[in-house]
Amino acid sequence: MRAPPVKSAVRVLEVLAFFERERRPQSLKDICDALGYPQSSGTVLLKNMTALGYLSYDRTRRHYFPTLKVAALGDWISHALFGEGKVFELMRDLHSATGEAVSIALQNDVHTQYIRVIQSIHPLRFHTEEGSMRPLTLSATGWMLMTPYHDREVERLVRRANVATPRMEDRQPLDLMLERVRQAREQGHAYAENIPIAGGATLCMLLPPTVHGRSVVIGIGGPVDRIRPQRQRLLDLLRAAAAAAPGRGPDAPAHP
């Protein structure tokens, strides 16, 4: 059972995520209205974040904005995960060649987490937030992330992912999931239509580097009417990207 969140910690992260979306100075009222905080609680929270150096405050305009201390908290992570950033260059190349959404995902317990996303340039598109997570069972990306595991471990992951899936109708049959993971393992890639989003399609495969022992999946997604007709071309592009990817990532032992 998941532990209940600590409200103050959650609110700090919500404020930072709000600034990441808006990317401009915000007033106390703007922040409280957007996040649904009482103004009294919001005042205390923002003053504390300012006192700790994570927000700056413009007294003339009464606006808050994150400081470079916030950026410094995470600017080492990309290097720690992917070294000099060759993987992100490959993402940009795929995006330039297709115009579709391109993502990098890692396993986070029984979830797929999209750690980097370049959104589609097409008017008709599906939006995936960076940092968002969904159960491993509910995307081709998740199926691909389970391919390095033995079937017994896949069974355990599927059962736990189903427990973490709120809606009963979204929980996946064990036999079906084992079949999907085995097929992805044999083919070296995974493809899905209408899951997790009706009308959407995803094509993905593992990259050679691992990150601290975890597999890395690169994927291309968009409306099924665009992805299906060019599936082979997109697969060829993914294979070329995987072939050009660097070797094992930093501090990365072999996957269990």
Coordinates of C-alpha atoms in Angstrom, one line a residue:
M1 CA 0.0 0.0 0.0
R2 CA 1.3 3.4 -1.0
A3 CA 2.2 5.7 2.0
P4 CA 0.1 8.9 2.2
P5 CA 2.0 11.9 0.7
V6 CA 3.3 14.7 3.0
K7 CA 1.3 17.7 2.0
S8 CA 4.0 20.3 2.4
A9 CA 6.5 18.3 0.3
V10 CA 3.9 17.7 -2.4
R11 CA 3.1 21.4 -2.5
V12 CA 6.7 22.4 -3.0
L13 CA 7.0 20.0 -6.0
E14 CA 3.6 21.3 -7.4
V15 CA 4.9 24.9 -7.2
L16 CA 8.1 24.0 -9.1
A17 CA 6.1 21.9 -11.7
F18 CA 3.7 24.9 -12.1
F19 CA 6.7 27.2 -12.9
E20 CA 8.0 24.6 -15.3
R21 CA 4.7 24.7 -17.2
E22 CA 4.2 28.5 -17.1
R23 CA 7.8 29.6 -17.5
R24 CA 7.2 33.2 -16.4
P25 CA 7.0 35.2 -13.1
Q26 CA 3.8 34.5 -11.1
S27 CA 2.0 36.3 -8.3
L28 CA 0.8 34.7 -5.1
K29 CA -2.7 34.8 -6.4
D30 CA -1.8 33.2 -9.7
I31 CA -0.1 30.3 -7.9
C32 CA -2.8 29.8 -5.3
D33 CA -5.6 29.9 -7.9
A34 CA -3.9 27.5 -10.3
L35 CA -3.0 25.0 -7.6
G36 CA -6.1 25.4 -5.4
Y37 CA -4.2 26.5 -2.2
P38 CA -5.6 28.8 0.5
Q39 CA -3.9 32.1 0.2
S40 CA -2.7 31.9 3.8
S41 CA -1.0 28.5 3.2
G42 CA 0.4 29.7 -0.1
T43 CA 1.9 32.7 1.5
V44 CA 3.8 30.7 4.1
L45 CA 5.0 28.1 1.5
L46 CA 6.3 30.7 -1.0
K47 CA 8.0 32.7 1.8
N48 CA 9.8 29.6 3.0
M49 CA 10.9 28.7 -0.5
T50 CA 12.2 32.2 -1.0
A51 CA 14.0 32.1 2.4
L52 CA 15.7 28.8 1.3
G53 CA 16.8 30.4 -2.0
Y54 CA 14.6 28.4 -4.4
L55 CA 12.4 31.3 -5.3
S56 CA 13.2 35.0 -5.9
Y57 CA 10.6 37.7 -5.0
D58 CA 10.2 41.0 -6.9
R59 CA 8.6 43.3 -4.3
T60 CA 7.8 45.9 -7.0
R61 CA 5.7 43.6 -9.1
R62 CA 5.0 41.1 -6.3
H63 CA 6.0 38.2 -8.5
Y64 CA 7.9 35.0 -7.7
F65 CA 10.2 33.1 -10.0
P66 CA 12.6 30.1 -9.5
T67 CA 16.3 30.8 -8.9
L68 CA 19.2 29.0 -10.5
K69 CA 19.4 27.0 -7.3
V70 CA 16.4 25.1 -8.6
A71 CA 18.2 24.4 -11.9
A72 CA 21.3 23.3 -10.0
L73 CA 19.3 20.6 -8.2
G74 CA 18.9 18.6 -11.4
D75 CA 21.5 19.8 -13.9
W76 CA 23.8 16.9 -13.1
I77 CA 21.1 14.2 -13.7
S78 CA 21.2 14.0 -17.5
H79 CA 24.9 13.5 -17.4
A80 CA 24.6 10.9 -14.7
L81 CA 22.0 9.0 -16.7
F82 CA 23.3 9.4 -20.3
G83 CA 26.9 10.7 -20.1
E84 CA 27.6 13.3 -22.8
G85 CA 24.0 13.4 -24.1
K86 CA 24.4 11.2 -27.3
V87 CA 21.0 9.6 -26.6
F88 CA 19.3 13.0 -26.6
E89 CA 20.9 13.8 -29.9
L90 CA 19.4 10.6 -31.3
M91 CA 16.0 11.7 -30.1
R92 CA 16.3 15.0 -31.9
D93 CA 17.4 13.3 -35.1
L94 CA 14.3 11.0 -34.9
H95 CA 12.1 13.9 -34.3
S96 CA 13.5 15.8 -37.2
A97 CA 13.0 12.8 -39.5
T98 CA 9.4 12.1 -38.4
G99 CA 7.8 15.1 -36.7
E100 CA 6.2 12.6 -34.3
A101 CA 6.5 12.5 -30.5
V102 CA 9.8 10.9 -29.4
S103 CA 10.3 9.7 -25.9
I104 CA 12.9 8.1 -23.6
A105 CA 11.5 5.9 -20.8
L106 CA 12.9 4.0 -17.9
Q107 CA 11.3 1.6 -15.4
N108 CA 10.3 3.1 -12.1
D109 CA 9.1 0.2 -9.9
V110 CA 6.0 -1.1 -11.7
H111 CA 5.6 1.9 -13.9
T112 CA 7.0 3.3 -17.1
Q113 CA 8.3 6.8 -16.6
Y114 CA 8.9 9.1 -19.5
I115 CA 12.0 11.0 -18.5
R116 CA 12.4 13.0 -21.8
V117 CA 9.8 13.8 -24.4
I118 CA 10.0 15.8 -27.6
Q119 CA 6.4 16.6 -28.6
S120 CA 5.0 16.1 -32.1
I121 CA 4.9 19.1 -34.4
H122 CA 1.7 17.9 -36.1
P123 CA -1.6 19.7 -35.3
L124 CA -3.2 16.3 -34.5
R125 CA -1.1 14.8 -31.7
F126 CA -1.2 13.2 -28.3
H127 CA 0.7 14.9 -25.5
T128 CA 2.8 13.0 -23.0
E129 CA 4.2 15.0 -20.0
E130 CA 7.9 14.6 -19.2
G131 CA 8.1 12.8 -15.8
S132 CA 4.7 11.2 -16.2
M133 CA 4.2 7.6 -15.3
R134 CA 1.8 4.8 -16.2
P135 CA 1.8 1.1 -15.3
L136 CA 4.1 -1.1 -17.2
T137 CA 1.2 -3.1 -18.6
L138 CA -0.5 -0.1 -20.3
S139 CA 1.9 0.8 -23.0
A140 CA 4.2 -0.8 -25.6
T141 CA 7.1 1.0 -23.8
G142 CA 6.3 -0.9 -20.6
W143 CA 6.2 -4.2 -22.5
M144 CA 9.6 -3.5 -23.9
L145 CA 11.0 -2.6 -20.5
M146 CA 9.9 -6.0 -19.2
T147 CA 11.7 -8.0 -22.0
P148 CA 15.0 -8.4 -20.2
Y149 CA 13.3 -10.2 -17.3
H150 CA 12.6 -13.9 -17.1
D151 CA 8.9 -14.9 -17.4
R152 CA 8.6 -15.5 -13.7
E153 CA 9.7 -12.0 -12.9
V154 CA 7.4 -10.6 -15.7
E155 CA 4.5 -12.4 -14.0
R156 CA 5.4 -10.7 -10.7
L157 CA 5.7 -7.3 -12.4
V158 CA 2.3 -7.7 -14.1
R159 CA 0.5 -8.7 -10.9
R160 CA 2.0 -5.7 -9.1
A161 CA 1.3 -3.3 -12.0
N162 CA -2.4 -4.5 -12.0
V163 CA -2.6 -3.7 -8.3
A164 CA -1.3 -0.2 -9.0
T165 CA -3.8 0.3 -11.8
P166 CA -6.9 2.1 -10.3
R167 CA -9.5 1.1 -12.9
M168 CA -10.4 -2.6 -13.0
E169 CA -11.1 -2.4 -16.8
D170 CA -7.5 -1.3 -17.4
R171 CA -5.9 -4.3 -15.6
Q172 CA -4.4 -6.7 -18.1
P173 CA -4.7 -10.5 -18.2
L174 CA -1.5 -12.2 -17.2
D175 CA -1.5 -14.6 -20.2
L176 CA -1.9 -11.7 -22.6
M177 CA 0.9 -9.7 -21.0
L178 CA 3.3 -12.7 -21.1
E179 CA 2.5 -13.1 -24.8
R180 CA 3.1 -9.4 -25.5
V181 CA 6.4 -9.4 -23.7
R182 CA 7.6 -12.6 -25.3
Q183 CA 6.7 -11.2 -28.8
A184 CA 8.5 -8.0 -28.1
R185 CA 11.5 -9.9 -26.8
E186 CA 11.6 -12.1 -30.0
Q187 CA 11.0 -9.2 -32.4
G188 CA 13.3 -6.7 -30.7
H189 CA 10.6 -4.1 -30.7
A190 CA 7.1 -3.5 -29.4
Y191 CA 4.1 -2.0 -31.2
A192 CA 0.7 -1.1 -29.8
E193 CA -2.4 0.6 -31.1
N194 CA -5.2 2.2 -29.0
I195 CA -3.3 1.6 -25.7
P196 CA -3.1 3.6 -23.5
I197 CA -4.9 6.2 -25.7
A198 CA -7.7 5.3 -28.1
G199 CA -6.6 6.3 -31.6
G200 CA -2.9 6.3 -30.7
A201 CA 0.0 4.1 -31.7
T202 CA 3.5 3.6 -30.3
L203 CA 6.5 1.8 -31.7
C204 CA 9.6 1.4 -29.5
M205 CA 12.7 -0.6 -28.8
L206 CA 15.5 -1.0 -26.2
L207 CA 18.7 1.1 -26.5
P208 CA 22.1 -0.5 -25.9
P209 CA 23.0 1.6 -22.8
T210 CA 21.5 0.8 -19.4
V211 CA 21.2 3.4 -16.6
H212 CA 22.3 2.1 -13.2
G213 CA 21.2 -1.4 -14.3
R214 CA 17.9 -0.3 -15.8
S215 CA 16.9 -0.7 -19.4
V216 CA 16.3 2.3 -21.6
V217 CA 13.5 2.4 -24.2
I218 CA 13.2 4.9 -27.1
G219 CA 9.8 5.3 -28.7
I220 CA 7.9 7.1 -31.4
G221 CA 4.2 7.8 -31.0
G222 CA 1.3 9.5 -32.7
P223 CA -2.2 8.9 -34.2
V224 CA -2.6 5.4 -35.5
D225 CA -3.6 6.7 -38.9
R226 CA -0.1 8.2 -39.3
I227 CA 2.0 5.6 -37.5
R228 CA 0.5 2.4 -39.0
P229 CA 1.2 3.2 -42.7
Q230 CA 4.8 4.1 -42.0
R231 CA 5.5 1.5 -39.4
Q232 CA 8.4 -0.2 -41.3
R233 CA 10.1 3.2 -42.0
L234 CA 9.8 4.2 -38.3
L235 CA 11.2 0.8 -37.2
D236 CA 14.1 1.3 -39.6
L237 CA 14.8 4.7 -38.1
L238 CA 14.6 3.3 -34.5
R239 CA 17.0 0.5 -35.4
A240 CA 19.4 3.0 -36.9
A241 CA 19.2 5.1 -33.7
A242 CA 19.8 2.0 -31.5
A243 CA 22.8 1.1 -33.7
A244 CA 24.2 4.6 -33.3
A245 CA 23.6 4.8 -29.5
P246 CA 26.6 4.7 -27.1
G247 CA 27.4 1.5 -25.2
R248 CA 26.5 0.8 -21.6
G249 CA 25.7 3.9 -19.6
P250 CA 27.5 5.2 -16.5
D251 CA 27.8 3.0 -13.4
A252 CA 25.6 0.5 -15.2
P253 CA 26.0 -3.2 -14.2
A254 CA 24.3 -5.8 -16.4
H255 CA 20.6 -6.0 -16.2
P256 CA 19.4 -8.8 -13.9

